[in-house]
Amino acid sequence: MEYTPSLVVLDTLDCDMVEQIRTNPATVMTPVLVLPETITDEAAVRRLMVIPRVILCNSYIAQSEEFAVRVRAVLAGEDILPPDTGALVKKAVCYLNRNSGSPISRWKLADSVHVSEDYLTRIFHKETGLSPWEYLNRYRIYLASKMLLHTNATVYDVAEKCGFQDQAYFCRVFKKIHGVPPGKYRISRDVGKVQE
């Protein structure tokens, strides 16, 4: 008896594996989530763009409740964007990853994928469960978390290197996502857990 999975999840940007999944009769229509840590390989993203029923998302962001809601909807039968439309979201995700340390405006992101700001926001949310700005903030906070745990850079420097132009805003977003401010989060490096 052959088993057909409801969902395939990959933790690397392995286009060969995704293509192999699509050529297998048992998984030709199975949704595939590709969840690498970072997404900067434009050639690999272009290969994924033409493969149907594939969602691309950073692994850290895939842990969000919003993305989990989206995955549950897909498992319940909700459609994944068609390849041409999904390609725009994949391009935007790659752009956000490649430019996360720089200021990114709504128009610049939309222009990078050649669509209007409103349309990009709508399809991005449909694909990932998050707006492009929520996605970018979560990705930047992930990068900041790594820097806080593995460097001695000041909170100001971490905020700036991760693309936040305002340290107070960075601290608010960080606390909203992690439940503690960046300075207390850093303590976890020394004591093994985040202290309140």
mmCIF file of N, CA and C in Angstrom, residues 100-101 140 143-145 147-148 151-168 170-171 182 186:
data_model
loop_
_atom_site.group_PDB
_atom_site.id
_atom_site.type_symbol
_atom_site.label_atom_id
_atom_site.label_comp_id
_atom_site.label_asym_id
_atom_site.label_seq_id
_atom_site.Cartn_x
_atom_site.Cartn_y
_atom_site.Cartn_z
ATOM 1 N N SER A 100 17.666 42.747 4.053
ATOM 2 C CA SER A 100 17.108 42.959 5.394
ATOM 3 C C SER A 100 17.888 43.966 6.234
ATOM 4 N N GLY A 101 19.167 44.133 5.991
ATOM 5 C CA GLY A 101 19.968 45.071 6.767
ATOM 6 C C GLY A 101 19.873 46.509 6.285
ATOM 7 N N ARG A 140 14.166 40.176 10.620
ATOM 8 C CA ARG A 140 15.172 41.043 11.239
ATOM 9 C C ARG A 140 15.368 40.705 12.716
ATOM 10 N N LEU A 143 17.566 37.690 12.959
ATOM 11 C CA LEU A 143 18.975 38.049 12.770
ATOM 12 C C LEU A 143 19.523 38.753 14.014
ATOM 13 N N ALA A 144 18.721 39.640 14.596
ATOM 14 C CA ALA A 144 19.143 40.351 15.802
ATOM 15 C C ALA A 144 19.358 39.384 16.965
ATOM 16 N N SER A 145 18.475 38.413 17.097
ATOM 17 C CA SER A 145 18.600 37.418 18.173
ATOM 18 C C SER A 145 19.927 36.687 18.066
ATOM 19 N N MET A 147 22.655 37.783 16.595
ATOM 20 C CA MET A 147 23.737 38.715 16.917
ATOM 21 C C MET A 147 23.847 38.944 18.419
ATOM 22 N N LEU A 148 22.705 39.064 19.093
ATOM 23 C CA LEU A 148 22.730 39.296 20.532
ATOM 24 C C LEU A 148 23.364 38.113 21.279
ATOM 25 N N THR A 151 27.493 37.826 19.568
ATOM 26 C CA THR A 151 28.443 38.936 19.471
ATOM 27 C C THR A 151 28.320 39.800 20.718
ATOM 28 N N ASN A 152 29.214 40.747 20.852
ATOM 29 C CA ASN A 152 29.143 41.722 21.942
ATOM 30 C C ASN A 152 28.696 43.091 21.434
ATOM 31 N N ALA A 153 28.113 43.134 20.246
ATOM 32 C CA ALA A 153 27.639 44.402 19.681
ATOM 33 C C ALA A 153 26.582 45.008 20.603
ATOM 34 N N THR A 154 26.551 46.321 20.665
ATOM 35 C CA THR A 154 25.548 46.996 21.483
ATOM 36 C C THR A 154 24.159 46.785 20.879
ATOM 37 N N VAL A 155 23.146 46.987 21.683
ATOM 38 C CA VAL A 155 21.768 46.866 21.188
ATOM 39 C C VAL A 155 21.552 47.851 20.042
ATOM 40 N N TYR A 156 22.089 49.045 20.160
ATOM 41 C CA TYR A 156 21.975 50.037 19.097
ATOM 42 C C TYR A 156 22.599 49.508 17.808
ATOM 43 N N ASP A 157 23.814 48.950 17.909
ATOM 44 C CA ASP A 157 24.494 48.420 16.717
ATOM 45 C C ASP A 157 23.738 47.247 16.108
ATOM 46 N N VAL A 158 23.211 46.379 16.963
ATOM 47 C CA VAL A 158 22.437 45.235 16.467
ATOM 48 C C VAL A 158 21.215 45.736 15.708
ATOM 49 N N ALA A 159 20.507 46.680 16.297
ATOM 50 C CA ALA A 159 19.316 47.234 15.646
ATOM 51 C C ALA A 159 19.678 47.804 14.283
ATOM 52 N N GLU A 160 20.733 48.584 14.229
ATOM 53 C CA GLU A 160 21.143 49.218 12.986
ATOM 54 C C GLU A 160 21.576 48.193 11.937
ATOM 55 N N LYS A 161 22.358 47.199 12.333
ATOM 56 C CA LYS A 161 22.837 46.188 11.383
ATOM 57 C C LYS A 161 21.708 45.311 10.859
ATOM 58 N N CYS A 162 20.640 45.206 11.624
ATOM 59 C CA CYS A 162 19.509 44.372 11.201
ATOM 60 C C CYS A 162 18.440 45.182 10.475
ATOM 61 N N GLY A 163 18.721 46.446 10.178
ATOM 62 C CA GLY A 163 17.810 47.227 9.353
ATOM 63 C C GLY A 163 16.831 48.104 10.098
ATOM 64 N N PHE A 164 16.918 48.150 11.431
ATOM 65 C CA PHE A 164 16.028 49.024 12.200
ATOM 66 C C PHE A 164 16.691 50.389 12.332
ATOM 67 N N GLN A 165 16.002 51.428 11.909
ATOM 68 C CA GLN A 165 16.569 52.773 11.975
ATOM 69 C C GLN A 165 16.288 53.440 13.314
ATOM 70 N N ASP A 166 15.398 52.866 14.107
ATOM 71 C CA ASP A 166 14.997 53.436 15.387
ATOM 72 C C ASP A 166 15.158 52.368 16.466
ATOM 73 N N GLN A 167 16.063 52.597 17.417
ATOM 74 C CA GLN A 167 16.339 51.607 18.454
ATOM 75 C C GLN A 167 15.105 51.344 19.327
ATOM 76 N N ALA A 168 14.327 52.377 19.626
ATOM 77 C CA ALA A 168 13.137 52.187 20.460
ATOM 78 C C ALA A 168 12.132 51.278 19.759
ATOM 79 N N PHE A 170 12.873 49.042 17.449
ATOM 80 C CA PHE A 170 13.501 47.720 17.480
ATOM 81 C C PHE A 170 13.201 47.022 18.809
ATOM 82 N N CYS A 171 13.384 47.723 19.918
ATOM 83 C CA CYS A 171 13.156 47.124 21.242
ATOM 84 C C CYS A 171 11.693 46.711 21.428
ATOM 85 N N PRO A 182 15.728 43.230 24.265
ATOM 86 C CA PRO A 182 16.971 42.661 23.748
ATOM 87 C C PRO A 182 18.062 42.451 24.799
ATOM 88 N N ARG A 186 19.806 38.845 25.737
ATOM 89 C CA ARG A 186 21.241 38.584 25.655
ATOM 90 C C ARG A 186 21.744 37.860 26.902
#
